[in-house]
PDB file of N, CA and C and ligand atoms in Angstrom:
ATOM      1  N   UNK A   1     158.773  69.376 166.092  1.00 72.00           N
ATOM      2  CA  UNK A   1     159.353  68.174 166.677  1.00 72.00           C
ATOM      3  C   UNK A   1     158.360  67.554 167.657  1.00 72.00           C
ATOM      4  N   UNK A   2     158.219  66.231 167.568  1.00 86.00           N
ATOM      5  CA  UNK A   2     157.658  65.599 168.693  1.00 86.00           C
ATOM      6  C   UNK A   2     157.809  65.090 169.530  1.00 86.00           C
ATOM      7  N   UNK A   3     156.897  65.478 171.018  1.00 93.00           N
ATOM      8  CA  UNK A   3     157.421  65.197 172.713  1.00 93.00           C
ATOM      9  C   UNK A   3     157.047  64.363 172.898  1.00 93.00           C
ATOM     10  N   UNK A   4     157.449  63.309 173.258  1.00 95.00           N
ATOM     11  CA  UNK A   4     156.747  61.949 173.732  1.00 95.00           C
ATOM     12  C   UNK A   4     156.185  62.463 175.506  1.00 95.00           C
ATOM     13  N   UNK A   5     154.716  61.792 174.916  1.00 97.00           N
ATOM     14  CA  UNK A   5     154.485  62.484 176.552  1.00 97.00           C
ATOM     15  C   UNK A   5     154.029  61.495 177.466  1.00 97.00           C
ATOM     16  N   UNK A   6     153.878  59.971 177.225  1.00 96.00           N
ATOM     17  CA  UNK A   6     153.896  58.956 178.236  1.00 96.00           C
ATOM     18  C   UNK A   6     153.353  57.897 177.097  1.00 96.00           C
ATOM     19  N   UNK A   7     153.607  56.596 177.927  1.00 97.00           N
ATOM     20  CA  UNK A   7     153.539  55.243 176.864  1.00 97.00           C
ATOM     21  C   UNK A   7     151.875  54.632 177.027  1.00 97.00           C
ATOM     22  N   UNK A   8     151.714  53.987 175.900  1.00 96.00           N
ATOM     23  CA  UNK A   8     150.128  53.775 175.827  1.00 96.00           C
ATOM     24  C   UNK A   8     149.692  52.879 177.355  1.00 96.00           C
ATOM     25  N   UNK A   9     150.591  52.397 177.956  1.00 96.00           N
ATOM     26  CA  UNK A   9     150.667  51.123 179.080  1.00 96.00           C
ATOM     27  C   UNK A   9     150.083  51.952 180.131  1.00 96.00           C
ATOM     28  N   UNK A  10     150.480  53.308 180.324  1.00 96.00           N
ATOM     29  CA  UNK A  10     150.114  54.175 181.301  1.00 96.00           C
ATOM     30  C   UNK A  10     148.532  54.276 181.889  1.00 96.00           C
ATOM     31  N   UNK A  11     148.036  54.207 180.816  1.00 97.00           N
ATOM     32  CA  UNK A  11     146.656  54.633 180.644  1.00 97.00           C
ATOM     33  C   UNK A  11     145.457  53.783 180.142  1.00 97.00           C
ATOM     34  N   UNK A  12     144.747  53.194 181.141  1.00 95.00           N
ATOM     35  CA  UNK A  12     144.077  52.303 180.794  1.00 95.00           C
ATOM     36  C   UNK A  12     142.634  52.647 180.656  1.00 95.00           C
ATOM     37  N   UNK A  13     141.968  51.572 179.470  1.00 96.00           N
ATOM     38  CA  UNK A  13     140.545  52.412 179.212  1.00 96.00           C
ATOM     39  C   UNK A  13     139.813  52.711 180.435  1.00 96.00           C
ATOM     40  N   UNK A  14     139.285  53.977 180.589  1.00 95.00           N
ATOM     41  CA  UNK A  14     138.727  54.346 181.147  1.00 95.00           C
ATOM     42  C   UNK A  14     139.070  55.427 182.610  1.00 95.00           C
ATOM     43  N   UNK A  15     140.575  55.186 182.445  1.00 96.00           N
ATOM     44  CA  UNK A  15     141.232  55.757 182.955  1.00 96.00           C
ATOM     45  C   UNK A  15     141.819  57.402 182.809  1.00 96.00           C
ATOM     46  N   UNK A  16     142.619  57.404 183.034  1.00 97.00           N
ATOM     47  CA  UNK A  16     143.395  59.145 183.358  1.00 97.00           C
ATOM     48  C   UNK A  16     144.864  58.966 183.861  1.00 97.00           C
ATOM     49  N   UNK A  17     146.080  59.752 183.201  1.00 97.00           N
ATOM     50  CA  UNK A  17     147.310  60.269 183.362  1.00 97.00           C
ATOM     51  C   UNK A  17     147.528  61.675 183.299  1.00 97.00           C
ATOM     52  N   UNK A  18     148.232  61.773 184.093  1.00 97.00           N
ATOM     53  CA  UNK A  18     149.010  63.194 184.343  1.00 97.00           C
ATOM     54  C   UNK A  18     150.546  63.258 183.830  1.00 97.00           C
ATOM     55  N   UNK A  19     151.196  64.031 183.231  1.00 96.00           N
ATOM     56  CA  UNK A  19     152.237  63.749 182.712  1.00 96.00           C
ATOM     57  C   UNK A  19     152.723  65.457 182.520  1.00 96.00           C
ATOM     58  N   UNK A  20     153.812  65.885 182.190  1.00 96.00           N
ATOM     59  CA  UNK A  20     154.509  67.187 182.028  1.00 96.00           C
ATOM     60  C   UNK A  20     154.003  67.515 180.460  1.00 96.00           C
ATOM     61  N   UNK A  21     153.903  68.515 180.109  1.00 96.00           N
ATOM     62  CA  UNK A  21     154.319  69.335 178.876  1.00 96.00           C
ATOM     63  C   UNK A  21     154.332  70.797 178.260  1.00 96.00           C
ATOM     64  N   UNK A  22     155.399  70.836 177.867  1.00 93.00           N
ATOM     65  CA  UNK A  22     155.690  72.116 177.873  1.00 93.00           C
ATOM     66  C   UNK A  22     155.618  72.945 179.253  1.00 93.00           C
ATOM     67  N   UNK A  23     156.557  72.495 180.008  1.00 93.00           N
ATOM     68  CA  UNK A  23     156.745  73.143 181.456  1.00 93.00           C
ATOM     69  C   UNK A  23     155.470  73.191 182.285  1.00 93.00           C
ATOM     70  N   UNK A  24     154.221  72.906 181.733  1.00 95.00           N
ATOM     71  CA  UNK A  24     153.194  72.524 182.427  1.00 95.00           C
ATOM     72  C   UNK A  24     152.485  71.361 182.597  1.00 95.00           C
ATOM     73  N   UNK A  25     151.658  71.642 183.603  1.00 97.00           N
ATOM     74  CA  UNK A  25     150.698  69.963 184.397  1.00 97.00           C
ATOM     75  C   UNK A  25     150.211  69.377 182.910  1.00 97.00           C
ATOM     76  N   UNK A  26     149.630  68.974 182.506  1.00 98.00           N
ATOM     77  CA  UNK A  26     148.656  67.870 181.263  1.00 98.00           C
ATOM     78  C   UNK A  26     148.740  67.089 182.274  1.00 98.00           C
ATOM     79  N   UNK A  27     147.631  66.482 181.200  1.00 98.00           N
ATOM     80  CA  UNK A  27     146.555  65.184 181.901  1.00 98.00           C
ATOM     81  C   UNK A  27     145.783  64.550 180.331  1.00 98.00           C
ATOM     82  N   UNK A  28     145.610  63.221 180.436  1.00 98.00           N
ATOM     83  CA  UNK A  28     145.071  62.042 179.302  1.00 98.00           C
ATOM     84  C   UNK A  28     143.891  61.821 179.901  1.00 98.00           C
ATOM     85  N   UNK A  29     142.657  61.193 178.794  1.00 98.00           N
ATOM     86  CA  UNK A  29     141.564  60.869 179.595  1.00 98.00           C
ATOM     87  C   UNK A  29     141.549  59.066 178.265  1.00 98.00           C
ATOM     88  N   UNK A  30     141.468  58.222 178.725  1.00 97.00           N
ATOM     89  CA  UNK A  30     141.408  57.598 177.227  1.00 97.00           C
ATOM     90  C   UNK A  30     139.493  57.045 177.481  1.00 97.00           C
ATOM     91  N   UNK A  31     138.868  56.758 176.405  1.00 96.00           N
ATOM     92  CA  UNK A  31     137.703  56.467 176.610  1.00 96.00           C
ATOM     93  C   UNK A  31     137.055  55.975 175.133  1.00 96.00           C
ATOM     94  N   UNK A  32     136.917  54.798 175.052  1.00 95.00           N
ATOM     95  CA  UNK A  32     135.847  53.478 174.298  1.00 95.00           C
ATOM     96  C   UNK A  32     137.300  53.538 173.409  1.00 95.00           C
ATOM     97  N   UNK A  33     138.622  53.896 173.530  1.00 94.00           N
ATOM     98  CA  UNK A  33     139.598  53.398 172.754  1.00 94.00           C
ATOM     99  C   UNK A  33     140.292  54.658 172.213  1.00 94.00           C
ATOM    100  N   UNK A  34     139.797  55.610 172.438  1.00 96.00           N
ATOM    101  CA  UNK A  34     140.339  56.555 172.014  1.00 96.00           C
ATOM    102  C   UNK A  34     141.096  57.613 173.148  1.00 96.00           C
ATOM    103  N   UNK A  35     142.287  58.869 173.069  1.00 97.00           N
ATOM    104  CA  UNK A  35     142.934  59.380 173.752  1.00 97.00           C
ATOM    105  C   UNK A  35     142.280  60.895 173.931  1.00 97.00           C
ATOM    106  N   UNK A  36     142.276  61.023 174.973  1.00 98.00           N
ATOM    107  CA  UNK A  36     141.817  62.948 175.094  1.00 98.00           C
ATOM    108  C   UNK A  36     142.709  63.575 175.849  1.00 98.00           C
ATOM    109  N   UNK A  37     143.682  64.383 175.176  1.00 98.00           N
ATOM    110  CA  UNK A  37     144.767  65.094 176.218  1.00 98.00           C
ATOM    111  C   UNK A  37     144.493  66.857 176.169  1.00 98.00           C
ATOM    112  N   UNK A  38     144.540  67.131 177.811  1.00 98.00           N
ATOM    113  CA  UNK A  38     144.008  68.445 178.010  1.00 98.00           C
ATOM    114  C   UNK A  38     145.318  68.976 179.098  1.00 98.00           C
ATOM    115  N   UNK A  39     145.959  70.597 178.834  1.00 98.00           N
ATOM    116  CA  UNK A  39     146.919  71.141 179.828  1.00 98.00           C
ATOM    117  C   UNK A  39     145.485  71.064 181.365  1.00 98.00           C
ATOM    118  N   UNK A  40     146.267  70.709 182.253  1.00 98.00           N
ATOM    119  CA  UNK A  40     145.903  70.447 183.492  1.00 98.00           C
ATOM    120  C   UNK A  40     145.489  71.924 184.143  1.00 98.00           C
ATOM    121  N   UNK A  41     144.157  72.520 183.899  1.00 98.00           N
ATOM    122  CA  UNK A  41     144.717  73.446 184.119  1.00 98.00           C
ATOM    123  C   UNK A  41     142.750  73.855 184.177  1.00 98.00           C
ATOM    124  N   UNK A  42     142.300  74.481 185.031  1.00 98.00           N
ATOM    125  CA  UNK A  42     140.715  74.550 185.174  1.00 98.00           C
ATOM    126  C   UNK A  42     140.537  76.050 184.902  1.00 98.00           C
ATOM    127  N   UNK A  43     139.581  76.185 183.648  1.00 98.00           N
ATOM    128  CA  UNK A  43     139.366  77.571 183.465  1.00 98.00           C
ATOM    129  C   UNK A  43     139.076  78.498 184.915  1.00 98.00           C
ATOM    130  N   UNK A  44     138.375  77.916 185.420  1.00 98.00           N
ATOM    131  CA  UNK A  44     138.009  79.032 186.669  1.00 98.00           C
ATOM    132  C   UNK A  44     138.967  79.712 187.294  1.00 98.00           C
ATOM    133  N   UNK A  45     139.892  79.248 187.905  1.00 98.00           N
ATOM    134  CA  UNK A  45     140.737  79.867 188.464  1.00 98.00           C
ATOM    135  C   UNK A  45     142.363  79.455 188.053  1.00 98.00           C
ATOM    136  N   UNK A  46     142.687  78.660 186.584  1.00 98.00           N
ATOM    137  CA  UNK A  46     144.075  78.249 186.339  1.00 98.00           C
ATOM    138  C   UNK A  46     144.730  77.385 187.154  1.00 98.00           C
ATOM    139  N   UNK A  47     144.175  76.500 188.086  1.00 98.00           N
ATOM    140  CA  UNK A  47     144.628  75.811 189.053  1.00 98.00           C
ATOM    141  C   UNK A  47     144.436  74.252 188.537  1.00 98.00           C
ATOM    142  N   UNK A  48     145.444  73.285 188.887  1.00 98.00           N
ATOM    143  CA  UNK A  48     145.414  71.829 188.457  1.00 98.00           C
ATOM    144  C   UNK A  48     144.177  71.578 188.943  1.00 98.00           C
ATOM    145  N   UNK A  49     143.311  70.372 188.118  1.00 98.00           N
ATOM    146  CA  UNK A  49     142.013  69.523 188.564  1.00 98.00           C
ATOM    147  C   UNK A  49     142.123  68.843 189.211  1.00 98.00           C
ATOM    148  N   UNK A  50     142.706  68.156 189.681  1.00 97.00           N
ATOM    149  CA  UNK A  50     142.917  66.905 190.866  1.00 97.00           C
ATOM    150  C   UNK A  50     142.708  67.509 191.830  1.00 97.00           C
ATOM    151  N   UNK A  51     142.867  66.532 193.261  1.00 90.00           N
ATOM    152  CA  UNK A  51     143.974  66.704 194.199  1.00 90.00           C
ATOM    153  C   UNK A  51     144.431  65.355 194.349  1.00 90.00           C
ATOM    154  N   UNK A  52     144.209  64.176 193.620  1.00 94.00           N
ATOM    155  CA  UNK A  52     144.342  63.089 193.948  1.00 94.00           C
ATOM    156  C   UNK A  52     145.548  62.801 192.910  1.00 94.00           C
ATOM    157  N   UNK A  53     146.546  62.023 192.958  1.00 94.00           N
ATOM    158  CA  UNK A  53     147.331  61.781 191.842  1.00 94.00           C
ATOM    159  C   UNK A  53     146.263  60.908 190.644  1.00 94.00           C
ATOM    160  N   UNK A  54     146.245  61.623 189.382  1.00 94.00           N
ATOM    161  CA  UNK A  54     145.812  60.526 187.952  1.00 94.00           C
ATOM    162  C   UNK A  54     144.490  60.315 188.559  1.00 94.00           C
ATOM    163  N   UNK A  55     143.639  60.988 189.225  1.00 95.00           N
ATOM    164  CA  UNK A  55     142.686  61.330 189.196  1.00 95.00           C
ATOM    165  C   UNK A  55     141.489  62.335 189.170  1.00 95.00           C
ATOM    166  N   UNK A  56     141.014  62.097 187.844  1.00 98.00           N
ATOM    167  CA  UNK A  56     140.628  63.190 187.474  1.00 98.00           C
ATOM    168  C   UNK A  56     139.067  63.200 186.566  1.00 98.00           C
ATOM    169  N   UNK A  57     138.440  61.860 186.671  1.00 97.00           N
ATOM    170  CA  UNK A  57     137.248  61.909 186.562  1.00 97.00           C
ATOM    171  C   UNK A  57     136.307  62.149 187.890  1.00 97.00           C
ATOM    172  N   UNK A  58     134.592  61.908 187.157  1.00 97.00           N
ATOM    173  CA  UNK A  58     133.835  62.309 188.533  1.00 97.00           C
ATOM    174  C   UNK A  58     133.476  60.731 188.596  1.00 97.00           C
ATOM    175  N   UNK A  59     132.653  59.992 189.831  1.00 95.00           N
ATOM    176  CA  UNK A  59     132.144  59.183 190.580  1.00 95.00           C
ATOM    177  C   UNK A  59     132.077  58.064 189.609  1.00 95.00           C
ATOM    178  N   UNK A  60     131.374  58.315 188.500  1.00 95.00           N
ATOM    179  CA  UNK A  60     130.520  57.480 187.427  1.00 95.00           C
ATOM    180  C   UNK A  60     131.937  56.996 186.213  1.00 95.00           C
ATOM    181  N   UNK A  61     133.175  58.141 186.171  1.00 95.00           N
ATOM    182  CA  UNK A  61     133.693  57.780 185.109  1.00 95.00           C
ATOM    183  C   UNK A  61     133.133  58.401 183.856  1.00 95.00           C
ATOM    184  N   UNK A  62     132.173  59.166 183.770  1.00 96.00           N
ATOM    185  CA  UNK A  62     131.447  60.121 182.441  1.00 96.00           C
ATOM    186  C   UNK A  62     132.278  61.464 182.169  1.00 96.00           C
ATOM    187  N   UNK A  63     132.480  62.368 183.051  1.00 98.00           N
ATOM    188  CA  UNK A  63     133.190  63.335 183.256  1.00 98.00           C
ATOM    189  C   UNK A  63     134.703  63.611 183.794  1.00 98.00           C
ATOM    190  N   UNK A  64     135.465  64.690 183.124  1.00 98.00           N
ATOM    191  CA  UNK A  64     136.634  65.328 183.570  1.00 98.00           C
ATOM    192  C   UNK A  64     135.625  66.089 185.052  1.00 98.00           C
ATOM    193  N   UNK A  65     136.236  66.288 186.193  1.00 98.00           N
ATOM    194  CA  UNK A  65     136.009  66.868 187.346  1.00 98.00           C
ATOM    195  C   UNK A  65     137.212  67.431 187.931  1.00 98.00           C
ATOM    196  N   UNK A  66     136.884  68.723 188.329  1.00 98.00           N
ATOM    197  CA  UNK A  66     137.820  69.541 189.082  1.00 98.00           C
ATOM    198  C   UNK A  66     137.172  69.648 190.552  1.00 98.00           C
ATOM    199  N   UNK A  67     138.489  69.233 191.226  1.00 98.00           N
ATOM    200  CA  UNK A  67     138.135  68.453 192.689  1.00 98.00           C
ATOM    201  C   UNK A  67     138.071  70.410 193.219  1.00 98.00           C
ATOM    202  N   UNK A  68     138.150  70.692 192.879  1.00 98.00           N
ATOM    203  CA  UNK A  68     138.032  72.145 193.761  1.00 98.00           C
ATOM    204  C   UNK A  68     136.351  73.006 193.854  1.00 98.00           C
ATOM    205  N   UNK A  69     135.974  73.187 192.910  1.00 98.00           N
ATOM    206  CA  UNK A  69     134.643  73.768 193.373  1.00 98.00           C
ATOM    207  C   UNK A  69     133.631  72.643 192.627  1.00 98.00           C
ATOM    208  N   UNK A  70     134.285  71.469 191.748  1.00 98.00           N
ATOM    209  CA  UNK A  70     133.051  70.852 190.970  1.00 98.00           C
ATOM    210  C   UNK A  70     132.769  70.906 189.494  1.00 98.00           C
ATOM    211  N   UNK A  71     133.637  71.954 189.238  1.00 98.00           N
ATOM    212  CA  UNK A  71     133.251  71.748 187.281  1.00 98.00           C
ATOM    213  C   UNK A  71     133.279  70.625 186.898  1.00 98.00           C
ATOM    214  N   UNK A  72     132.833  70.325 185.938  1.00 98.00           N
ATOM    215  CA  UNK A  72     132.511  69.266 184.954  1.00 98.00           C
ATOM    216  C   UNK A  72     132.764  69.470 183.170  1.00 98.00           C
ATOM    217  N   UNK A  73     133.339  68.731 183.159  1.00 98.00           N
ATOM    218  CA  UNK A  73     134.138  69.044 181.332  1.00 98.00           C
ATOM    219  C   UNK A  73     133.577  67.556 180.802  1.00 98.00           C
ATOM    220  N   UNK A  74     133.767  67.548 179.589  1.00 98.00           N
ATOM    221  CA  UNK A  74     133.025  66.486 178.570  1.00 98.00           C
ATOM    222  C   UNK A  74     134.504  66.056 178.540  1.00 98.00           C
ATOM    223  N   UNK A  75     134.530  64.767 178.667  1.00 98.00           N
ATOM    224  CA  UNK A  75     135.833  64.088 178.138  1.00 98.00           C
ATOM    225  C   UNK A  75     136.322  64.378 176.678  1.00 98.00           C
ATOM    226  N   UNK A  76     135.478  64.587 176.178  1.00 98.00           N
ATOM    227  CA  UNK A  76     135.716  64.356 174.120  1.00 98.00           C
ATOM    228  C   UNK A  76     135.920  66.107 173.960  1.00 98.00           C
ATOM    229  N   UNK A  77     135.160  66.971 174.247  1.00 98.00           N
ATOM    230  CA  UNK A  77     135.921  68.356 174.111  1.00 98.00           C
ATOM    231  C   UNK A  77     136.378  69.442 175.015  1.00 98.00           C
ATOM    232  N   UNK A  78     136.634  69.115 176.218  1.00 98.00           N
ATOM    233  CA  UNK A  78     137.088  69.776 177.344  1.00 98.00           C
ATOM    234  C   UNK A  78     135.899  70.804 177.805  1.00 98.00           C
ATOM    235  N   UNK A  79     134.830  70.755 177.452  1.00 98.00           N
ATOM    236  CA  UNK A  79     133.897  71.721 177.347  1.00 98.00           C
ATOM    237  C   UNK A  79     133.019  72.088 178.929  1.00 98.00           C
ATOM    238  N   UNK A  80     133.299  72.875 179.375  1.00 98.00           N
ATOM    239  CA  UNK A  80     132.301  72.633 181.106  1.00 98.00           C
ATOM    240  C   UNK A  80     131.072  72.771 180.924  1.00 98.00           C
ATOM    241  N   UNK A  81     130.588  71.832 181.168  1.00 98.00           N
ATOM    242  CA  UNK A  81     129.003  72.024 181.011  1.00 98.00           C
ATOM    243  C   UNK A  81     128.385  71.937 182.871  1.00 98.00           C
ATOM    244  N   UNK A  82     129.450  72.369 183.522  1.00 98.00           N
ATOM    245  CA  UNK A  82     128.338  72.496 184.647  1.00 98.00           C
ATOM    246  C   UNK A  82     129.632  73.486 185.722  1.00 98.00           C
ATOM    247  N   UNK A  83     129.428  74.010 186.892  1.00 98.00           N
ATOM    248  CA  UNK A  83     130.266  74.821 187.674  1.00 98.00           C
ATOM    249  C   UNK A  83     130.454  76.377 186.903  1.00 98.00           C
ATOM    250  N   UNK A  84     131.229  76.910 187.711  1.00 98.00           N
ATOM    251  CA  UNK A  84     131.443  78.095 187.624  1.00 98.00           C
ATOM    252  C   UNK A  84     132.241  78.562 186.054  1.00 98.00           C
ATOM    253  N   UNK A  85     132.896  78.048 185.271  1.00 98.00           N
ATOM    254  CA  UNK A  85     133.406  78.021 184.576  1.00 98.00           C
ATOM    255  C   UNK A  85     132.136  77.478 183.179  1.00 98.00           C
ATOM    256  N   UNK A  86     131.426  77.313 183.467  1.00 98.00           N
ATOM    257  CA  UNK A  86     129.975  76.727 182.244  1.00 98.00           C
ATOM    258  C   UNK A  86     130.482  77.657 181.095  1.00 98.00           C
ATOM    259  N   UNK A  87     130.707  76.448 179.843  1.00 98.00           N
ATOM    260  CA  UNK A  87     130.588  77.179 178.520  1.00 98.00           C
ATOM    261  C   UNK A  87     132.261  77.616 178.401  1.00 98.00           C
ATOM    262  N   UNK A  88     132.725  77.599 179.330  1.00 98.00           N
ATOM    263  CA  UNK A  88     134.310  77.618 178.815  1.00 98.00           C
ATOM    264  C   UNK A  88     135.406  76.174 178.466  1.00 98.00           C
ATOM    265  N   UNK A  89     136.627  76.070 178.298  1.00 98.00           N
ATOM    266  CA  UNK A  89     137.048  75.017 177.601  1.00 98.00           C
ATOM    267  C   UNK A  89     138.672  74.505 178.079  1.00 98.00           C
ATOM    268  N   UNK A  90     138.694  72.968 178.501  1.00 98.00           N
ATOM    269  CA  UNK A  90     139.898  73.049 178.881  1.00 98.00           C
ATOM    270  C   UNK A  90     140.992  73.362 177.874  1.00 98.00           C
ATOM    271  N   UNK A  91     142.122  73.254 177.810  1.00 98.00           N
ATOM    272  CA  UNK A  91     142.947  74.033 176.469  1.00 98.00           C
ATOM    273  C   UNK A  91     143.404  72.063 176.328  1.00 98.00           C
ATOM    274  N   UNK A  92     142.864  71.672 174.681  1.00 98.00           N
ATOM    275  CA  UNK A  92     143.366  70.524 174.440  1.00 98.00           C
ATOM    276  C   UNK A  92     144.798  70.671 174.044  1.00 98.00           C
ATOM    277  N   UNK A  93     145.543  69.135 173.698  1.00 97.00           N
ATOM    278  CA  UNK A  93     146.787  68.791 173.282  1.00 97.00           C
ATOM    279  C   UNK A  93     146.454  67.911 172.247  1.00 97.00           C
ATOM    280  N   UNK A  94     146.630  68.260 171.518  1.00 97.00           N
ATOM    281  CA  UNK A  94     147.019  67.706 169.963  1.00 97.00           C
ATOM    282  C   UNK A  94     147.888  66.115 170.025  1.00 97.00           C
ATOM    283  N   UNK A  95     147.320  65.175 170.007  1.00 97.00           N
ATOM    284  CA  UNK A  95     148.380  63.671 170.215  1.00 97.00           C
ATOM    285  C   UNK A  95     148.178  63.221 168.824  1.00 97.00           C
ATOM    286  N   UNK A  96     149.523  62.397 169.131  1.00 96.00           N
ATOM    287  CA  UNK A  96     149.686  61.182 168.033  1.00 96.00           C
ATOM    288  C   UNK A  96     150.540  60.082 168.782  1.00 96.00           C
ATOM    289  N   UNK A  97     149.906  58.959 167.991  1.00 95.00           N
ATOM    290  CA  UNK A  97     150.380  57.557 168.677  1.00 95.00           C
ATOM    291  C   UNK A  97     151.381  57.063 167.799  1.00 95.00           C
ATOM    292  N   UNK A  98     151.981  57.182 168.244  1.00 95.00           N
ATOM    293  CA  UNK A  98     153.409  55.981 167.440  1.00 95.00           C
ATOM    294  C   UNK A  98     153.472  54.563 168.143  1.00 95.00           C
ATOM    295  N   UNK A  99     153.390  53.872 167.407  1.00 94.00           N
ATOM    296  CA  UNK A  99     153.576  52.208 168.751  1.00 94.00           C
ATOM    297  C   UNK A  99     153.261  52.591 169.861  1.00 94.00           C
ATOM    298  N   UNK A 100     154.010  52.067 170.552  1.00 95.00           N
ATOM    299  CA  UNK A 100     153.174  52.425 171.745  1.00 95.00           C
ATOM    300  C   UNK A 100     153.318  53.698 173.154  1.00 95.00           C
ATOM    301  N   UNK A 101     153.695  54.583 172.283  1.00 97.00           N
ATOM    302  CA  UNK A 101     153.784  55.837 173.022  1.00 97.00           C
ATOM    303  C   UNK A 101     153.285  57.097 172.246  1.00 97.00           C
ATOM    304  N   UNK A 102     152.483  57.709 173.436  1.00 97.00           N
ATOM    305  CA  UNK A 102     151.859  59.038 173.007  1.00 97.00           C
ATOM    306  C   UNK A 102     152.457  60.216 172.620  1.00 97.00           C
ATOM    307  N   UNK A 103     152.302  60.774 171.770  1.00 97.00           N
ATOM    308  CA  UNK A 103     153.251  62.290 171.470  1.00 97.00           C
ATOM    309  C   UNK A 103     152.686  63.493 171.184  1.00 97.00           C
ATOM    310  N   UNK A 104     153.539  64.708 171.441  1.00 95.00           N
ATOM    311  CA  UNK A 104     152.518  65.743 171.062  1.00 95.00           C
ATOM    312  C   UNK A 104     152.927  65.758 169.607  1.00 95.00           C
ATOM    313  N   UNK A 105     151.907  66.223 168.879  1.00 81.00           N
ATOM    314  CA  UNK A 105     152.135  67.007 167.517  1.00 81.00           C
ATOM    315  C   UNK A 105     153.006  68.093 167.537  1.00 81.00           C
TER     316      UNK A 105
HETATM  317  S1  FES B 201     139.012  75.936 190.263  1.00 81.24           S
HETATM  318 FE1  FES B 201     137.974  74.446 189.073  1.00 81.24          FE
HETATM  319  S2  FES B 201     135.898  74.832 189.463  1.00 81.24           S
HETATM  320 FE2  FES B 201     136.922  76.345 190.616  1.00 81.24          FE
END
């Protein structure tokens, strides 16, 4: 069955949402038109990436950033390519777009 997990309006290019699923944090990254949804959740220590609400890139807008020690994840595969966590992976979410709201698979 599919969860609707927030409406396309939410999330604007270049932007980031935070939203519930499956009893946990998630977070959206959308970028050149496309959606990247990852559980909110930083390999290093299992703790949300923010501390800011729906923010959750670094300075430039290139990177996912975890405001706590600094990791750095690739928007397109959750992948850390820099911090303590290097070479590990945020856990993605599987979406699909119906009109204009996002869902999980
Ligand atoms: S908790 Fe994310 S880098 Fe340490």
């Amino acid at each position: 069955m599919s969860i609707k997990l927030f409406s396309l309006s939410a999330l604007p290019e270049g932007g980031a949402v935070s939203f519930p699923y499956k009893n946990q944090p998630a977070f959206a990254v959308k970028r050149d038109g496309e959606i990247f949804a990852y559980v909110n959740s930083c390999p290093h220590l299992g703790i949300p990436l923010e501390w800011q609400e729906n923010n959750f890139l670094d300075d430039d807008g290139e990177l996912i950033q975890c405001a706590t020690h600094g990791a750095l994840f690739l928007i397109e595969t959750g992948e850390c390519i820099s911090g303590p966590c290097n070479g590990e992976h945020l856990q993605p979410i599987n979406i699909n777009i119906i009109a204009q709201d996002v869902f999980a698979e």
